[in-house]
Amino acid sequence: GAPAVTSHIEGTPDDQTVITSDVTLDESEISRPRRMAEFELLGVAIYEPAIALRVARDQASENGSNLFDPARYHHPTSRTLARFIAQRFADGETFTVQQLLTALEDEGDREVASRLYFDGRNACGERDDQAMAALHSAISALESVTRREQLQEMVVIGRADRADDGTGGCGADALR
């Protein structure tokens, strides 16, 4: 899809970047487990950005992956929130929920971000070790959903390839 546009508000500090909503994806095509996994991870990151930054840095140094790369997220609001987080983390900065809400242009995105903050608070509990566990659980959930979707896509592609080979989807073995 087309990347969302970011712009700076004239005469404001750099932390006043406006993040426009990413509406390039059809929400109805996003599975409930994927949406929930994305929202869970983002909620914890919004509630505990310092812990999320530390884990994101660790993952980047271990395997080169960007935990908050917007391309990893399918839901439009998830992608918008991930873009904000990725921009802040790329500069080595955390953020407050107020900074996030101020940066979001779309009211719907602000509502989701606010709800995710409270969901993140509920997931994290009172102690840092609970927040770390919640973050790792959310990362695992998103990775699991992503793997499952990739396998399903491979099965669909495999079926399409067999259907295209003239055997009616039965594969070449059916001709013998």
PDB file of C-alpha atoms in Angstrom:
ATOM      1  CA  GLY A   1       0.000   0.000   0.000  1.00  0.00           C
ATOM      2  CA  ALA A   2       0.911   3.625  -0.195  1.00  0.00           C
ATOM      3  CA  PRO A   3       2.848   4.959   2.787  1.00  0.00           C
ATOM      4  CA  ALA A   4       1.063   7.358   5.067  1.00  0.00           C
ATOM      5  CA  VAL A   5       2.256  10.922   5.044  1.00  0.00           C
ATOM      6  CA  THR A   6       3.955  12.561   7.991  1.00  0.00           C
ATOM      7  CA  SER A   7       4.309  16.274   8.266  1.00  0.00           C
ATOM      8  CA  HIS A   8       5.635  18.753  10.764  1.00  0.00           C
ATOM      9  CA  ILE A   9       3.337  21.410  12.172  1.00  0.00           C
ATOM     10  CA  GLU A  10       4.746  24.819  11.260  1.00  0.00           C
ATOM     11  CA  GLY A  11       6.593  26.479  14.141  1.00  0.00           C
ATOM     12  CA  THR A  12       6.407  23.556  16.575  1.00  0.00           C
ATOM     13  CA  PRO A  13       9.111  21.397  18.092  1.00  0.00           C
ATOM     14  CA  ASP A  14      10.086  18.192  16.289  1.00  0.00           C
ATOM     15  CA  ASP A  15       8.136  16.072  18.773  1.00  0.00           C
ATOM     16  CA  GLN A  16       4.945  17.571  17.335  1.00  0.00           C
ATOM     17  CA  THR A  17       5.099  15.437  14.181  1.00  0.00           C
ATOM     18  CA  VAL A  18       1.618  14.675  12.884  1.00  0.00           C
ATOM     19  CA  ILE A  19       1.045  11.035  11.977  1.00  0.00           C
ATOM     20  CA  THR A  20      -1.708  10.617   9.426  1.00  0.00           C
ATOM     21  CA  SER A  21      -3.855   7.521   9.373  1.00  0.00           C
ATOM     22  CA  ASP A  22      -3.011   4.638   7.070  1.00  0.00           C
ATOM     23  CA  VAL A  23      -6.229   3.713   5.305  1.00  0.00           C
ATOM     24  CA  THR A  24      -4.702   1.673   2.496  1.00  0.00           C
ATOM     25  CA  LEU A  25      -5.842  -1.676   3.885  1.00  0.00           C
ATOM     26  CA  ASP A  26      -9.326  -3.172   4.110  1.00  0.00           C
ATOM     27  CA  GLU A  27      -9.982  -3.965   7.772  1.00  0.00           C
ATOM     28  CA  SER A  28     -12.400  -6.772   6.873  1.00  0.00           C
ATOM     29  CA  GLU A  29      -9.508  -8.771   5.420  1.00  0.00           C
ATOM     30  CA  ILE A  30      -7.583  -8.760   8.711  1.00  0.00           C
ATOM     31  CA  SER A  31      -8.183 -11.773  10.920  1.00  0.00           C
ATOM     32  CA  ARG A  32      -9.381 -11.253  14.463  1.00  0.00           C
ATOM     33  CA  PRO A  33      -6.332 -13.085  15.932  1.00  0.00           C
ATOM     34  CA  ARG A  34      -3.980 -10.825  13.944  1.00  0.00           C
ATOM     35  CA  ARG A  35      -5.777  -7.644  15.004  1.00  0.00           C
ATOM     36  CA  MET A  36      -5.770  -8.782  18.634  1.00  0.00           C
ATOM     37  CA  ALA A  37      -2.066  -9.707  18.529  1.00  0.00           C
ATOM     38  CA  GLU A  38      -1.123  -6.392  16.934  1.00  0.00           C
ATOM     39  CA  PHE A  39      -3.204  -4.438  19.435  1.00  0.00           C
ATOM     40  CA  GLU A  40      -1.801  -6.420  22.372  1.00  0.00           C
ATOM     41  CA  LEU A  41       1.802  -5.672  21.384  1.00  0.00           C
ATOM     42  CA  LEU A  42       1.099  -2.020  20.659  1.00  0.00           C
ATOM     43  CA  GLY A  43      -0.835  -1.613  23.916  1.00  0.00           C
ATOM     44  CA  VAL A  44       2.094  -2.843  25.979  1.00  0.00           C
ATOM     45  CA  ALA A  45       4.485  -0.650  23.971  1.00  0.00           C
ATOM     46  CA  ILE A  46       2.285   2.418  24.467  1.00  0.00           C
ATOM     47  CA  TYR A  47       1.987   1.774  28.204  1.00  0.00           C
ATOM     48  CA  GLU A  48       5.665   0.842  28.752  1.00  0.00           C
ATOM     49  CA  PRO A  49       7.641   2.459  25.923  1.00  0.00           C
ATOM     50  CA  ALA A  50      10.976   2.313  27.774  1.00  0.00           C
ATOM     51  CA  ILE A  51      10.732  -1.461  28.152  1.00  0.00           C
ATOM     52  CA  ALA A  52       9.502  -1.804  24.554  1.00  0.00           C
ATOM     53  CA  LEU A  53      12.444   0.282  23.310  1.00  0.00           C
ATOM     54  CA  ARG A  54      14.902  -1.930  25.207  1.00  0.00           C
ATOM     55  CA  VAL A  55      13.360  -5.132  23.810  1.00  0.00           C
ATOM     56  CA  ALA A  56      13.145  -3.673  20.292  1.00  0.00           C
ATOM     57  CA  ARG A  57      16.852  -2.765  20.440  1.00  0.00           C
ATOM     58  CA  ASP A  58      17.728  -6.251  21.694  1.00  0.00           C
ATOM     59  CA  GLN A  59      15.760  -7.898  18.875  1.00  0.00           C
ATOM     60  CA  ALA A  60      17.316  -5.625  16.281  1.00  0.00           C
ATOM     61  CA  SER A  61      20.823  -6.472  17.456  1.00  0.00           C
ATOM     62  CA  GLU A  62      20.068 -10.215  17.720  1.00  0.00           C
ATOM     63  CA  ASN A  63      18.362 -10.802  14.388  1.00  0.00           C
ATOM     64  CA  GLY A  64      18.130  -7.472  12.590  1.00  0.00           C
ATOM     65  CA  SER A  65      14.342  -7.348  12.814  1.00  0.00           C
ATOM     66  CA  ASN A  66      12.450  -4.152  13.509  1.00  0.00           C
ATOM     67  CA  LEU A  67       9.709  -5.005  15.985  1.00  0.00           C
ATOM     68  CA  PHE A  68       7.765  -1.870  15.113  1.00  0.00           C
ATOM     69  CA  ASP A  69       8.307  -1.810  11.352  1.00  0.00           C
ATOM     70  CA  PRO A  70       4.895  -0.641  10.089  1.00  0.00           C
ATOM     71  CA  ALA A  71       5.046  -3.267   7.319  1.00  0.00           C
ATOM     72  CA  ARG A  72       4.672  -5.977  10.000  1.00  0.00           C
ATOM     73  CA  TYR A  73       1.242  -4.620  10.924  1.00  0.00           C
ATOM     74  CA  HIS A  74      -1.870  -5.170   8.825  1.00  0.00           C
ATOM     75  CA  HIS A  75      -4.551  -3.192  10.655  1.00  0.00           C
ATOM     76  CA  PRO A  76      -4.527   0.469   9.509  1.00  0.00           C
ATOM     77  CA  THR A  77      -4.476   1.889  13.043  1.00  0.00           C
ATOM     78  CA  SER A  78      -1.818  -0.621  14.106  1.00  0.00           C
ATOM     79  CA  ARG A  79       0.314   0.496  11.186  1.00  0.00           C
ATOM     80  CA  THR A  80      -0.172   4.159  12.103  1.00  0.00           C
ATOM     81  CA  LEU A  81       0.777   3.523  15.744  1.00  0.00           C
ATOM     82  CA  ALA A  82       3.749   1.363  14.757  1.00  0.00           C
ATOM     83  CA  ARG A  83       4.978   4.149  12.469  1.00  0.00           C
ATOM     84  CA  PHE A  84       4.950   6.632  15.367  1.00  0.00           C
ATOM     85  CA  ILE A  85       6.695   4.176  17.712  1.00  0.00           C
ATOM     86  CA  ALA A  86       9.288   3.219  15.078  1.00  0.00           C
ATOM     87  CA  GLN A  87      10.101   6.874  14.407  1.00  0.00           C
ATOM     88  CA  ARG A  88      10.614   7.609  18.094  1.00  0.00           C
ATOM     89  CA  PHE A  89      12.619   4.433  18.698  1.00  0.00           C
ATOM     90  CA  ALA A  90      14.813   5.087  15.626  1.00  0.00           C
ATOM     91  CA  ASP A  91      15.898   8.281  17.384  1.00  0.00           C
ATOM     92  CA  GLY A  92      16.468   6.343  20.636  1.00  0.00           C
ATOM     93  CA  GLU A  93      13.559   8.154  22.272  1.00  0.00           C
ATOM     94  CA  THR A  94      10.558   6.953  24.199  1.00  0.00           C
ATOM     95  CA  PHE A  95       7.295   8.863  24.355  1.00  0.00           C
ATOM     96  CA  THR A  96       4.318   9.566  26.548  1.00  0.00           C
ATOM     97  CA  VAL A  97       0.792   8.603  25.646  1.00  0.00           C
ATOM     98  CA  GLN A  98       0.042  12.340  25.471  1.00  0.00           C
ATOM     99  CA  GLN A  99       2.763  12.807  22.829  1.00  0.00           C
ATOM    100  CA  LEU A 100       1.322   9.901  20.849  1.00  0.00           C
ATOM    101  CA  LEU A 101      -2.245  11.189  21.044  1.00  0.00           C
ATOM    102  CA  THR A 102      -1.136  14.683  20.020  1.00  0.00           C
ATOM    103  CA  ALA A 103       0.741  13.294  17.017  1.00  0.00           C
ATOM    104  CA  LEU A 104      -2.221  11.299  15.689  1.00  0.00           C
ATOM    105  CA  GLU A 105      -4.288  13.192  13.167  1.00  0.00           C
ATOM    106  CA  ASP A 106      -7.285  10.822  13.038  1.00  0.00           C
ATOM    107  CA  GLU A 107      -9.774  10.800  15.938  1.00  0.00           C
ATOM    108  CA  GLY A 108     -10.400   7.068  15.448  1.00  0.00           C
ATOM    109  CA  ASP A 109      -6.672   6.366  15.770  1.00  0.00           C
ATOM    110  CA  ARG A 110      -6.563   8.462  18.963  1.00  0.00           C
ATOM    111  CA  GLU A 111      -9.481   6.494  20.421  1.00  0.00           C
ATOM    112  CA  VAL A 112      -7.804   3.162  19.669  1.00  0.00           C
ATOM    113  CA  ALA A 113      -4.442   4.379  21.033  1.00  0.00           C
ATOM    114  CA  SER A 114      -6.102   5.534  24.236  1.00  0.00           C
ATOM    115  CA  ARG A 115      -7.885   2.206  24.661  1.00  0.00           C
ATOM    116  CA  LEU A 116      -4.662   0.309  23.941  1.00  0.00           C
ATOM    117  CA  TYR A 117      -2.858   2.318  26.625  1.00  0.00           C
ATOM    118  CA  PHE A 118      -5.331   1.062  29.216  1.00  0.00           C
ATOM    119  CA  ASP A 119      -5.224  -2.474  27.798  1.00  0.00           C
ATOM    120  CA  GLY A 120      -1.436  -2.294  28.081  1.00  0.00           C
ATOM    121  CA  ARG A 121      -1.715  -1.144  31.678  1.00  0.00           C
ATOM    122  CA  ASN A 122      -3.941  -4.112  32.463  1.00  0.00           C
ATOM    123  CA  ALA A 123      -1.545  -6.518  30.730  1.00  0.00           C
ATOM    124  CA  CYS A 124       1.549  -5.111  32.447  1.00  0.00           C
ATOM    125  CA  GLY A 125       0.385  -5.052  36.043  1.00  0.00           C
ATOM    126  CA  GLU A 126       2.381  -3.162  38.635  1.00  0.00           C
ATOM    127  CA  ARG A 127       5.893  -4.579  38.273  1.00  0.00           C
ATOM    128  CA  ASP A 128       8.514  -4.209  35.538  1.00  0.00           C
ATOM    129  CA  ASP A 129       8.947  -7.983  35.287  1.00  0.00           C
ATOM    130  CA  GLN A 130       5.215  -8.293  34.561  1.00  0.00           C
ATOM    131  CA  ALA A 131       5.554  -5.680  31.823  1.00  0.00           C
ATOM    132  CA  MET A 132       8.502  -7.540  30.309  1.00  0.00           C
ATOM    133  CA  ALA A 133       6.551 -10.818  30.416  1.00  0.00           C
ATOM    134  CA  ALA A 134       3.512  -9.116  28.831  1.00  0.00           C
ATOM    135  CA  LEU A 135       5.687  -7.692  26.070  1.00  0.00           C
ATOM    136  CA  HIS A 136       7.338 -11.032  25.297  1.00  0.00           C
ATOM    137  CA  SER A 137       3.939 -12.751  25.323  1.00  0.00           C
ATOM    138  CA  ALA A 138       2.565 -10.163  22.887  1.00  0.00           C
ATOM    139  CA  ILE A 139       5.584 -10.546  20.595  1.00  0.00           C
ATOM    140  CA  SER A 140       5.132 -14.327  20.608  1.00  0.00           C
ATOM    141  CA  ALA A 141       1.424 -13.992  19.831  1.00  0.00           C
ATOM    142  CA  LEU A 142       2.085 -11.742  16.828  1.00  0.00           C
ATOM    143  CA  GLU A 143       4.889 -13.998  15.563  1.00  0.00           C
ATOM    144  CA  SER A 144       2.617 -17.042  15.905  1.00  0.00           C
ATOM    145  CA  VAL A 145      -0.210 -15.386  13.968  1.00  0.00           C
ATOM    146  CA  THR A 146       2.243 -14.280  11.283  1.00  0.00           C
ATOM    147  CA  ARG A 147       3.669 -17.813  10.909  1.00  0.00           C
ATOM    148  CA  ARG A 148       0.164 -19.316  10.729  1.00  0.00           C
ATOM    149  CA  GLU A 149      -0.866 -16.810   8.038  1.00  0.00           C
ATOM    150  CA  GLN A 150       2.297 -17.509   6.039  1.00  0.00           C
ATOM    151  CA  LEU A 151       1.598 -21.259   6.152  1.00  0.00           C
ATOM    152  CA  GLN A 152      -2.014 -20.716   5.095  1.00  0.00           C
ATOM    153  CA  GLU A 153      -0.826 -18.543   2.217  1.00  0.00           C
ATOM    154  CA  MET A 154       1.625 -21.228   1.112  1.00  0.00           C
ATOM    155  CA  VAL A 155      -1.172 -23.830   1.129  1.00  0.00           C
ATOM    156  CA  VAL A 156      -3.415 -21.568  -0.949  1.00  0.00           C
ATOM    157  CA  ILE A 157      -0.590 -20.857  -3.418  1.00  0.00           C
ATOM    158  CA  GLY A 158       0.205 -24.581  -3.615  1.00  0.00           C
ATOM    159  CA  ARG A 159      -3.439 -25.398  -4.382  1.00  0.00           C
ATOM    160  CA  ALA A 160      -3.558 -22.684  -7.036  1.00  0.00           C
ATOM    161  CA  ASP A 161      -0.370 -24.029  -8.634  1.00  0.00           C
ATOM    162  CA  ARG A 162      -1.802 -27.563  -8.774  1.00  0.00           C
ATOM    163  CA  ALA A 163      -5.067 -26.265 -10.236  1.00  0.00           C
ATOM    164  CA  ASP A 164      -3.090 -24.453 -12.939  1.00  0.00           C
ATOM    165  CA  ASP A 165      -1.118 -27.544 -13.983  1.00  0.00           C
ATOM    166  CA  GLY A 166      -4.081 -29.075 -15.830  1.00  0.00           C
ATOM    167  CA  THR A 167      -4.764 -31.814 -13.280  1.00  0.00           C
ATOM    168  CA  GLY A 168      -7.723 -30.069 -11.719  1.00  0.00           C
ATOM    169  CA  GLY A 169      -5.877 -29.443  -8.482  1.00  0.00           C
ATOM    170  CA  CYS A 170      -4.991 -33.104  -7.952  1.00  0.00           C
ATOM    171  CA  GLY A 171      -1.342 -32.733  -8.845  1.00  0.00           C
ATOM    172  CA  ALA A 172       0.708 -34.614 -11.407  1.00  0.00           C
ATOM    173  CA  ASP A 173       0.492 -37.872  -9.425  1.00  0.00           C
ATOM    174  CA  ALA A 174      -3.192 -38.179 -10.339  1.00  0.00           C
ATOM    175  CA  LEU A 175      -2.236 -38.555 -14.000  1.00  0.00           C
ATOM    176  CA  ARG A 176      -0.178 -41.706 -13.450  1.00  0.00           C
TER     177      ARG A 176
END
